[in-house]
Amino acid sequence: MAPPRVTMAQLAAEAGVSVPTVSKVLNGRGDVAESTRARVERIISQHGYRQRRRSAPAAGPRLIDLVFNELGNPWAVEVIRGVERTARPAGVEVVLSECLGAHRPRQEWLTSVLARRPAGVIMVFSDLEDGQRTQLVARGVPHVIVDPIGEVDPGVPSVGSANYHGGLLATRHLLELGHRDVAVITGPLDTFCSRARLGGYRDALVEAGLPYREDLVRTGDFSVEGGQEVAHQLLRGPQRPTAVFACNDLMAFGVLRAARELGVGVPAELSVVGYDDLPAAQWVGPELTTVHQPLHEMAEAATTLLLALADGAAPTAPRMDLAVDLRVRASTAPPAPR
């Protein structure tokens, strides 16, 4: 027999607040003291409270809120296309939001989301605060994470890719060409994908019987400018590497730019591998060898899953990692004799 459903009045009594205060917390209103909000959210979570859905649907089309840490790069465009390709045939509109470079949205964002009553939320390379997640769950708004930035709560569905295997493929390719001084430029190491790709790089070296050299490891910021700056450090050093694995295409473009500025030929003097396989990887000169990350398919899978959750289905798998593969092009070649 199911336990009796807790009411908003019972939540208010347990939290020592009024029913309107509980309602404000559930609706993401900002005019509640943080200590009060935290107490109410904790009690909501403890009871697994979910507000009853209104019988009448919200006015206008069904909506998905698509949230990015930042929008101004071609990686985000590829994800948007994948979401749109699945949402549009289902009659669902997409609302874009940005965390302005942060990995978690502001409380004002949650207030507007709850006012819109979307079918669900897709977080891309970003996540929710525990209190924000509690409020979405209580309002019956499902959410899915694409490319998680860290460990994901087991109850939150997520879609990513095989980041470790991608790092392994990229580094193995360079080693098989004969390179032994292989540098890596990671993304920020507080993100899961950066650590996983670096792990693949490290293990490929171990497989080949080569040492992991800290002097060949640099941390970037996933931007062209960041990759360019770090590449200058590597290429001006006393022992210049013969190959660089940049953990995303934008940083790889920065490496190519730095090589041109320093008069280092690619791939004659330096091989470069990226990660993502953005359309621009085939437009740069030379065309970039890169790990293909199925961004469209990741976005489509997340959208399909979210719409199923919105219709009351249970997730078949809490975590989905799609396969990656290496696209060999003109930016890699065997090292020149020294």
mmCIF file of C-alpha atoms in Angstrom:
data_model
loop_
_atom_site.group_PDB
_atom_site.id
_atom_site.type_symbol
_atom_site.label_atom_id
_atom_site.label_comp_id
_atom_site.label_asym_id
_atom_site.label_seq_id
_atom_site.Cartn_x
_atom_site.Cartn_y
_atom_site.Cartn_z
ATOM 1 C CA MET A 1 0.000 0.000 0.000
ATOM 2 C CA ALA A 2 1.465 3.369 -1.017
ATOM 3 C CA PRO A 3 2.222 5.843 1.808
ATOM 4 C CA PRO A 4 -0.194 8.765 2.119
ATOM 5 C CA ARG A 5 0.713 11.717 -0.068
ATOM 6 C CA VAL A 6 2.189 14.615 1.889
ATOM 7 C CA THR A 7 0.455 17.955 1.374
ATOM 8 C CA MET A 8 1.895 21.445 1.018
ATOM 9 C CA ALA A 9 0.336 22.332 4.391
ATOM 10 C CA GLN A 10 2.204 19.449 6.047
ATOM 11 C CA LEU A 11 5.469 20.579 4.452
ATOM 12 C CA ALA A 12 4.844 24.107 5.735
ATOM 13 C CA ALA A 13 4.107 22.876 9.267
ATOM 14 C CA GLU A 14 7.258 20.733 9.372
ATOM 15 C CA ALA A 15 9.408 23.587 8.074
ATOM 16 C CA GLY A 16 7.825 26.110 10.439
ATOM 17 C CA VAL A 17 6.762 28.423 7.622
ATOM 18 C CA SER A 18 3.546 29.427 5.894
ATOM 19 C CA VAL A 19 1.992 27.599 2.938
ATOM 20 C CA PRO A 20 2.647 30.641 0.669
ATOM 21 C CA THR A 21 6.345 30.409 1.576
ATOM 22 C CA VAL A 22 6.456 26.754 0.493
ATOM 23 C CA SER A 23 4.683 27.774 -2.719
ATOM 24 C CA LYS A 24 7.281 30.492 -3.343
ATOM 25 C CA VAL A 25 10.111 27.975 -2.941
ATOM 26 C CA LEU A 26 8.401 25.522 -5.288
ATOM 27 C CA ASN A 27 8.013 28.286 -7.873
ATOM 28 C CA GLY A 28 11.622 29.435 -7.583
ATOM 29 C CA ARG A 29 10.703 32.877 -6.269
ATOM 30 C CA GLY A 30 13.620 34.980 -5.096
ATOM 31 C CA ASP A 31 11.877 36.707 -2.164
ATOM 32 C CA VAL A 32 12.655 33.923 0.341
ATOM 33 C CA ALA A 33 15.602 34.002 2.766
ATOM 34 C CA GLU A 34 18.334 31.529 1.791
ATOM 35 C CA SER A 35 18.228 29.736 5.144
ATOM 36 C CA THR A 36 14.449 29.346 4.863
ATOM 37 C CA ARG A 37 14.702 28.197 1.243
ATOM 38 C CA ALA A 38 17.318 25.567 2.160
ATOM 39 C CA ARG A 39 15.168 24.245 5.033
ATOM 40 C CA VAL A 40 12.058 23.978 2.867
ATOM 41 C CA GLU A 41 13.993 22.341 0.005
ATOM 42 C CA ARG A 42 15.443 19.762 2.393
ATOM 43 C CA ILE A 43 11.992 18.793 3.666
ATOM 44 C CA ILE A 44 10.578 18.681 0.120
ATOM 45 C CA SER A 45 13.409 16.330 -0.857
ATOM 46 C CA GLN A 46 13.008 14.128 2.240
ATOM 47 C CA HIS A 47 9.336 13.561 1.489
ATOM 48 C CA GLY A 48 9.801 13.177 -2.281
ATOM 49 C CA TYR A 49 7.054 15.751 -2.701
ATOM 50 C CA ARG A 50 5.712 16.302 -6.205
ATOM 51 C CA GLN A 51 3.112 18.918 -6.937
ATOM 52 C CA ARG A 52 0.031 17.633 -8.739
ATOM 53 C CA ARG A 53 0.019 18.553 -12.422
ATOM 54 C CA ARG A 54 -2.711 20.905 -13.509
ATOM 55 C CA SER A 55 -5.293 19.219 -15.665
ATOM 56 C CA ALA A 56 -5.199 21.986 -18.271
ATOM 57 C CA PRO A 57 -2.014 22.173 -20.316
ATOM 58 C CA ALA A 58 0.012 25.350 -20.387
ATOM 59 C CA ALA A 59 -0.947 27.806 -23.122
ATOM 60 C CA GLY A 60 1.112 27.682 -26.297
ATOM 61 C CA PRO A 61 3.442 24.959 -27.609
ATOM 62 C CA ARG A 62 5.306 22.445 -25.470
ATOM 63 C CA LEU A 63 8.743 23.742 -24.560
ATOM 64 C CA ILE A 64 12.173 22.342 -23.763
ATOM 65 C CA ASP A 65 14.627 24.541 -21.894
ATOM 66 C CA LEU A 66 18.126 23.961 -23.317
ATOM 67 C CA VAL A 67 20.819 25.331 -20.989
ATOM 68 C CA PHE A 68 24.519 25.828 -21.868
ATOM 69 C CA ASN A 69 27.412 27.034 -19.768
ATOM 70 C CA GLU A 70 28.173 29.288 -22.767
ATOM 71 C CA LEU A 71 26.675 29.644 -26.225
ATOM 72 C CA GLY A 72 29.352 31.443 -28.228
ATOM 73 C CA ASN A 73 31.134 28.488 -29.824
ATOM 74 C CA PRO A 74 30.464 26.056 -32.697
ATOM 75 C CA TRP A 75 30.289 23.084 -30.302
ATOM 76 C CA ALA A 76 27.065 24.518 -28.858
ATOM 77 C CA VAL A 77 25.644 25.048 -32.351
ATOM 78 C CA GLU A 78 26.047 21.338 -33.153
ATOM 79 C CA VAL A 79 24.176 20.361 -29.964
ATOM 80 C CA ILE A 80 21.373 22.838 -30.714
ATOM 81 C CA ARG A 81 20.954 21.319 -34.167
ATOM 82 C CA GLY A 82 20.655 17.827 -32.688
ATOM 83 C CA VAL A 83 18.029 18.928 -30.160
ATOM 84 C CA GLU A 84 16.039 20.819 -32.797
ATOM 85 C CA ARG A 85 16.141 17.836 -35.169
ATOM 86 C CA THR A 86 14.300 15.734 -32.583
ATOM 87 C CA ALA A 87 12.104 18.368 -30.918
ATOM 88 C CA ARG A 88 10.680 20.003 -34.027
ATOM 89 C CA PRO A 89 8.962 16.866 -35.471
ATOM 90 C CA ALA A 90 7.458 16.284 -32.017
ATOM 91 C CA GLY A 91 5.897 19.763 -32.053
ATOM 92 C CA VAL A 92 8.185 20.979 -29.258
ATOM 93 C CA GLU A 93 9.845 24.402 -29.218
ATOM 94 C CA VAL A 94 13.310 25.007 -27.743
ATOM 95 C CA VAL A 95 14.194 27.868 -25.386
ATOM 96 C CA LEU A 96 17.934 28.631 -25.086
ATOM 97 C CA SER A 97 19.599 29.787 -21.878
ATOM 98 C CA GLU A 98 23.233 30.455 -20.973
ATOM 99 C CA CYS A 99 25.039 30.270 -17.609
ATOM 100 C CA LEU A 100 27.454 33.011 -18.780
ATOM 101 C CA GLY A 101 30.508 30.777 -18.479
ATOM 102 C CA ALA A 102 29.476 29.204 -15.163
ATOM 103 C CA HIS A 103 28.462 25.564 -14.853
ATOM 104 C CA ARG A 104 25.294 26.241 -12.850
ATOM 105 C CA PRO A 105 22.422 28.619 -13.671
ATOM 106 C CA ARG A 106 21.278 31.468 -11.469
ATOM 107 C CA GLN A 107 18.141 31.286 -9.339
ATOM 108 C CA GLU A 108 16.490 33.822 -11.653
ATOM 109 C CA TRP A 109 16.727 31.262 -14.446
ATOM 110 C CA LEU A 110 14.827 28.723 -12.343
ATOM 111 C CA THR A 111 12.094 31.255 -11.599
ATOM 112 C CA SER A 112 11.518 31.844 -15.319
ATOM 113 C CA VAL A 113 11.635 28.090 -16.085
ATOM 114 C CA LEU A 114 8.984 27.275 -13.504
ATOM 115 C CA ALA A 115 6.830 30.094 -14.854
ATOM 116 C CA ARG A 116 7.102 28.644 -18.376
ATOM 117 C CA ARG A 117 6.195 25.112 -17.211
ATOM 118 C CA PRO A 118 8.336 23.362 -19.874
ATOM 119 C CA ALA A 119 8.102 19.691 -20.763
ATOM 120 C CA GLY A 120 11.630 19.372 -19.405
ATOM 121 C CA VAL A 121 15.138 20.786 -19.150
ATOM 122 C CA ILE A 122 18.357 19.712 -20.916
ATOM 123 C CA MET A 123 21.560 20.862 -19.199
ATOM 124 C CA VAL A 124 24.587 20.897 -21.531
ATOM 125 C CA PHE A 125 28.044 20.862 -19.913
ATOM 126 C CA SER A 126 26.322 22.312 -16.872
ATOM 127 C CA ASP A 127 24.349 21.087 -13.878
ATOM 128 C CA LEU A 128 21.869 22.183 -11.231
ATOM 129 C CA GLU A 129 22.322 23.041 -7.587
ATOM 130 C CA ASP A 130 20.702 20.481 -5.282
ATOM 131 C CA GLY A 131 17.981 22.969 -4.361
ATOM 132 C CA GLN A 132 17.230 23.746 -8.000
ATOM 133 C CA ARG A 133 16.953 20.029 -8.772
ATOM 134 C CA THR A 134 14.597 19.577 -5.817
ATOM 135 C CA GLN A 135 12.327 22.342 -7.094
ATOM 136 C CA LEU A 136 12.185 20.881 -10.615
ATOM 137 C CA VAL A 137 11.423 17.396 -9.267
ATOM 138 C CA ALA A 138 8.722 18.765 -6.969
ATOM 139 C CA ARG A 139 7.105 20.530 -9.911
ATOM 140 C CA GLY A 140 7.267 17.376 -12.051
ATOM 141 C CA VAL A 141 9.739 18.887 -14.567
ATOM 142 C CA PRO A 142 12.247 16.203 -15.704
ATOM 143 C CA HIS A 143 15.797 17.065 -16.708
ATOM 144 C CA VAL A 144 18.617 15.343 -18.571
ATOM 145 C CA ILE A 145 22.320 16.247 -18.647
ATOM 146 C CA VAL A 146 24.405 16.214 -21.830
ATOM 147 C CA ASP A 147 28.191 15.878 -21.403
ATOM 148 C CA PRO A 148 28.213 15.940 -17.581
ATOM 149 C CA ILE A 149 30.854 18.138 -15.963
ATOM 150 C CA GLY A 150 31.314 15.719 -13.037
ATOM 151 C CA GLU A 151 29.793 12.769 -11.234
ATOM 152 C CA VAL A 152 26.058 12.734 -11.832
ATOM 153 C CA ASP A 153 23.437 11.871 -9.221
ATOM 154 C CA PRO A 154 22.323 8.272 -10.006
ATOM 155 C CA GLY A 155 18.734 9.469 -10.259
ATOM 156 C CA VAL A 156 19.515 11.996 -13.024
ATOM 157 C CA PRO A 157 19.651 10.644 -16.599
ATOM 158 C CA SER A 158 22.675 11.788 -18.618
ATOM 159 C CA VAL A 159 24.125 11.357 -22.103
ATOM 160 C CA GLY A 160 27.836 11.603 -22.815
ATOM 161 C CA SER A 161 30.499 10.018 -24.963
ATOM 162 C CA ALA A 162 33.424 7.654 -24.443
ATOM 163 C CA ASN A 163 35.914 10.366 -23.451
ATOM 164 C CA TYR A 164 38.560 8.000 -22.094
ATOM 165 C CA HIS A 165 38.488 5.902 -25.269
ATOM 166 C CA GLY A 166 38.774 9.064 -27.361
ATOM 167 C CA GLY A 167 41.934 10.098 -25.532
ATOM 168 C CA LEU A 168 43.296 6.599 -26.035
ATOM 169 C CA LEU A 169 42.537 6.626 -29.794
ATOM 170 C CA ALA A 170 44.112 10.046 -30.369
ATOM 171 C CA THR A 171 47.331 9.208 -28.544
ATOM 172 C CA ARG A 172 47.646 5.709 -29.998
ATOM 173 C CA HIS A 173 47.399 7.189 -33.492
ATOM 174 C CA LEU A 174 50.334 9.520 -32.850
ATOM 175 C CA LEU A 175 52.394 6.768 -31.233
ATOM 176 C CA GLU A 176 51.707 4.387 -34.119
ATOM 177 C CA LEU A 177 53.013 7.043 -36.523
ATOM 178 C CA GLY A 178 56.296 6.927 -34.596
ATOM 179 C CA HIS A 179 55.996 9.962 -32.336
ATOM 180 C CA ARG A 180 57.556 9.662 -28.896
ATOM 181 C CA ASP A 181 57.444 13.278 -27.666
ATOM 182 C CA VAL A 182 53.657 13.682 -27.603
ATOM 183 C CA ALA A 183 52.243 16.657 -25.704
ATOM 184 C CA VAL A 184 48.661 17.011 -24.506
ATOM 185 C CA ILE A 185 46.565 20.130 -23.880
ATOM 186 C CA THR A 186 43.655 19.276 -21.606
ATOM 187 C CA GLY A 187 40.570 21.280 -20.805
ATOM 188 C CA PRO A 188 39.942 22.481 -17.220
ATOM 189 C CA LEU A 189 40.658 19.552 -14.928
ATOM 190 C CA ASP A 190 37.587 20.199 -12.771
ATOM 191 C CA THR A 191 35.533 18.730 -15.659
ATOM 192 C CA PHE A 192 34.959 14.999 -16.124
ATOM 193 C CA CYS A 193 35.658 14.936 -19.874
ATOM 194 C CA SER A 194 39.074 16.587 -19.448
ATOM 195 C CA ARG A 195 40.168 14.093 -16.798
ATOM 196 C CA ALA A 196 38.880 11.145 -18.845
ATOM 197 C CA ARG A 197 40.643 12.229 -22.057
ATOM 198 C CA LEU A 198 43.855 12.824 -20.111
ATOM 199 C CA GLY A 199 43.456 9.324 -18.631
ATOM 200 C CA GLY A 200 43.280 7.855 -22.133
ATOM 201 C CA TYR A 201 46.421 9.781 -23.127
ATOM 202 C CA ARG A 202 48.284 8.525 -20.075
ATOM 203 C CA ASP A 203 47.289 4.886 -20.585
ATOM 204 C CA ALA A 204 48.270 4.961 -24.266
ATOM 205 C CA LEU A 205 51.759 6.011 -23.189
ATOM 206 C CA VAL A 206 51.869 3.196 -20.614
ATOM 207 C CA GLU A 207 50.820 0.688 -23.303
ATOM 208 C CA ALA A 208 53.722 1.862 -25.479
ATOM 209 C CA GLY A 209 56.211 1.638 -22.615
ATOM 210 C CA LEU A 210 56.716 5.408 -22.513
ATOM 211 C CA PRO A 211 56.849 7.616 -19.411
ATOM 212 C CA TYR A 212 54.142 10.124 -18.532
ATOM 213 C CA ARG A 213 56.019 13.423 -18.654
ATOM 214 C CA GLU A 214 54.605 16.390 -16.771
ATOM 215 C CA ASP A 215 56.636 18.754 -18.978
ATOM 216 C CA LEU A 216 54.486 17.688 -21.952
ATOM 217 C CA VAL A 217 51.143 18.208 -20.161
ATOM 218 C CA ARG A 218 49.388 21.581 -20.252
ATOM 219 C CA THR A 219 45.947 22.720 -19.094
ATOM 220 C CA GLY A 220 43.888 24.860 -21.459
ATOM 221 C CA ASP A 221 40.409 26.365 -21.372
ATOM 222 C CA PHE A 222 38.746 24.823 -24.474
ATOM 223 C CA SER A 223 39.193 28.081 -26.465
ATOM 224 C CA VAL A 224 41.209 28.867 -29.609
ATOM 225 C CA GLU A 225 43.101 31.587 -27.755
ATOM 226 C CA GLY A 226 43.865 29.262 -24.846
ATOM 227 C CA GLY A 227 45.197 26.581 -27.175
ATOM 228 C CA GLN A 228 47.297 29.150 -29.025
ATOM 229 C CA GLU A 229 48.842 30.481 -25.798
ATOM 230 C CA VAL A 230 49.721 27.031 -24.464
ATOM 231 C CA ALA A 231 51.076 25.914 -27.854
ATOM 232 C CA HIS A 232 53.494 28.866 -27.831
ATOM 233 C CA GLN A 233 54.849 27.601 -24.501
ATOM 234 C CA LEU A 234 55.295 24.073 -25.851
ATOM 235 C CA LEU A 235 56.768 24.997 -29.234
ATOM 236 C CA ARG A 236 59.252 27.516 -27.845
ATOM 237 C CA GLY A 237 60.572 25.093 -25.233
ATOM 238 C CA PRO A 238 64.045 23.533 -25.349
ATOM 239 C CA GLN A 239 62.621 20.120 -26.302
ATOM 240 C CA ARG A 240 59.803 20.831 -28.709
ATOM 241 C CA PRO A 241 57.276 17.973 -29.006
ATOM 242 C CA THR A 242 56.772 16.407 -32.412
ATOM 243 C CA ALA A 243 53.024 15.973 -31.816
ATOM 244 C CA VAL A 244 50.220 17.580 -29.799
ATOM 245 C CA PHE A 245 46.890 16.082 -28.766
ATOM 246 C CA ALA A 246 44.525 18.969 -28.007
ATOM 247 C CA CYS A 247 41.463 17.821 -26.067
ATOM 248 C CA ASN A 248 39.029 19.786 -28.220
ATOM 249 C CA ASP A 249 39.053 21.144 -31.766
ATOM 250 C CA LEU A 250 39.062 24.805 -30.743
ATOM 251 C CA MET A 251 42.331 24.383 -28.853
ATOM 252 C CA ALA A 252 43.696 22.367 -31.793
ATOM 253 C CA PHE A 253 42.890 25.351 -34.059
ATOM 254 C CA GLY A 254 44.884 27.467 -31.611
ATOM 255 C CA VAL A 255 47.830 25.060 -31.931
ATOM 256 C CA LEU A 256 47.688 25.350 -35.730
ATOM 257 C CA ARG A 257 47.652 29.144 -35.444
ATOM 258 C CA ALA A 258 50.649 29.148 -33.084
ATOM 259 C CA ALA A 259 52.563 26.807 -35.398
ATOM 260 C CA ARG A 260 51.992 29.169 -38.331
ATOM 261 C CA GLU A 261 53.156 32.138 -36.266
ATOM 262 C CA LEU A 262 56.365 30.322 -35.266
ATOM 263 C CA GLY A 263 57.069 28.905 -38.708
ATOM 264 C CA VAL A 264 56.558 25.290 -37.604
ATOM 265 C CA GLY A 265 55.209 23.159 -40.441
ATOM 266 C CA VAL A 266 52.167 20.945 -39.876
ATOM 267 C CA PRO A 267 52.452 17.991 -40.279
ATOM 268 C CA ALA A 268 56.081 18.085 -41.525
ATOM 269 C CA GLU A 269 57.450 19.261 -38.154
ATOM 270 C CA LEU A 270 54.426 18.916 -35.866
ATOM 271 C CA SER A 271 51.421 16.587 -35.921
ATOM 272 C CA VAL A 272 48.173 17.846 -34.353
ATOM 273 C CA VAL A 273 45.092 15.890 -33.239
ATOM 274 C CA GLY A 274 41.894 17.514 -31.960
ATOM 275 C CA TYR A 275 38.677 16.271 -30.377
ATOM 276 C CA ASP A 276 35.001 16.828 -31.389
ATOM 277 C CA ASP A 277 35.154 16.812 -35.215
ATOM 278 C CA LEU A 278 33.438 20.163 -35.668
ATOM 279 C CA PRO A 279 32.606 21.076 -39.287
ATOM 280 C CA ALA A 280 35.486 23.581 -39.256
ATOM 281 C CA ALA A 281 37.951 20.698 -38.753
ATOM 282 C CA GLN A 282 37.643 20.075 -42.489
ATOM 283 C CA TRP A 283 37.931 23.760 -43.400
ATOM 284 C CA VAL A 284 41.258 24.586 -41.738
ATOM 285 C CA GLY A 285 44.573 24.003 -43.467
ATOM 286 C CA PRO A 286 45.730 21.352 -43.134
ATOM 287 C CA GLU A 287 42.490 19.479 -42.470
ATOM 288 C CA LEU A 288 42.468 18.392 -38.848
ATOM 289 C CA THR A 289 42.813 14.812 -37.648
ATOM 290 C CA THR A 290 40.377 14.604 -34.752
ATOM 291 C CA VAL A 291 38.283 12.339 -32.549
ATOM 292 C CA HIS A 292 34.693 12.379 -33.785
ATOM 293 C CA GLN A 293 32.339 13.018 -30.872
ATOM 294 C CA PRO A 294 28.724 12.307 -31.949
ATOM 295 C CA LEU A 295 27.327 15.638 -30.802
ATOM 296 C CA HIS A 296 24.152 15.430 -32.927
ATOM 297 C CA GLU A 297 23.424 11.893 -31.726
ATOM 298 C CA MET A 298 24.083 12.832 -28.078
ATOM 299 C CA ALA A 299 21.649 15.746 -28.365
ATOM 300 C CA GLU A 300 19.038 13.626 -30.141
ATOM 301 C CA ALA A 301 19.293 10.853 -27.535
ATOM 302 C CA ALA A 302 18.927 13.361 -24.690
ATOM 303 C CA THR A 303 15.884 14.987 -26.321
ATOM 304 C CA THR A 304 14.185 11.661 -27.019
ATOM 305 C CA LEU A 305 14.811 10.595 -23.424
ATOM 306 C CA LEU A 306 13.535 13.871 -21.995
ATOM 307 C CA LEU A 307 10.294 13.754 -24.000
ATOM 308 C CA ALA A 308 9.720 10.167 -22.856
ATOM 309 C CA LEU A 309 10.236 11.223 -19.226
ATOM 310 C CA ALA A 310 7.840 14.126 -19.722
ATOM 311 C CA ASP A 311 5.221 11.613 -20.892
ATOM 312 C CA GLY A 312 5.679 9.554 -17.737
ATOM 313 C CA ALA A 313 8.115 6.853 -18.925
ATOM 314 C CA ALA A 314 10.854 5.552 -16.660
ATOM 315 C CA PRO A 315 14.455 5.931 -17.920
ATOM 316 C CA THR A 316 15.797 2.659 -19.343
ATOM 317 C CA ALA A 317 19.410 3.553 -18.444
ATOM 318 C CA PRO A 318 20.497 6.367 -16.119
ATOM 319 C CA ARG A 319 23.800 6.911 -17.961
ATOM 320 C CA MET A 320 24.383 6.625 -21.708
ATOM 321 C CA ASP A 321 27.859 6.981 -23.286
ATOM 322 C CA LEU A 322 27.992 6.993 -27.088
ATOM 323 C CA ALA A 323 30.977 5.651 -29.034
ATOM 324 C CA VAL A 324 33.660 7.875 -30.575
ATOM 325 C CA ASP A 325 36.039 7.229 -33.464
ATOM 326 C CA LEU A 326 39.135 8.795 -35.015
ATOM 327 C CA ARG A 327 38.937 10.754 -38.277
ATOM 328 C CA VAL A 328 42.435 10.770 -39.801
ATOM 329 C CA ARG A 329 43.140 13.758 -42.040
ATOM 330 C CA ALA A 330 46.121 15.856 -43.147
ATOM 331 C CA SER A 331 47.385 17.299 -39.828
ATOM 332 C CA THR A 332 49.216 14.124 -38.739
ATOM 333 C CA ALA A 333 52.191 12.290 -40.270
ATOM 334 C CA PRO A 334 55.264 10.346 -39.112
ATOM 335 C CA PRO A 335 57.853 12.549 -37.349
ATOM 336 C CA ALA A 336 60.703 14.000 -39.408
ATOM 337 C CA PRO A 337 64.172 12.557 -38.665
ATOM 338 C CA ARG A 338 65.999 14.626 -36.050
#
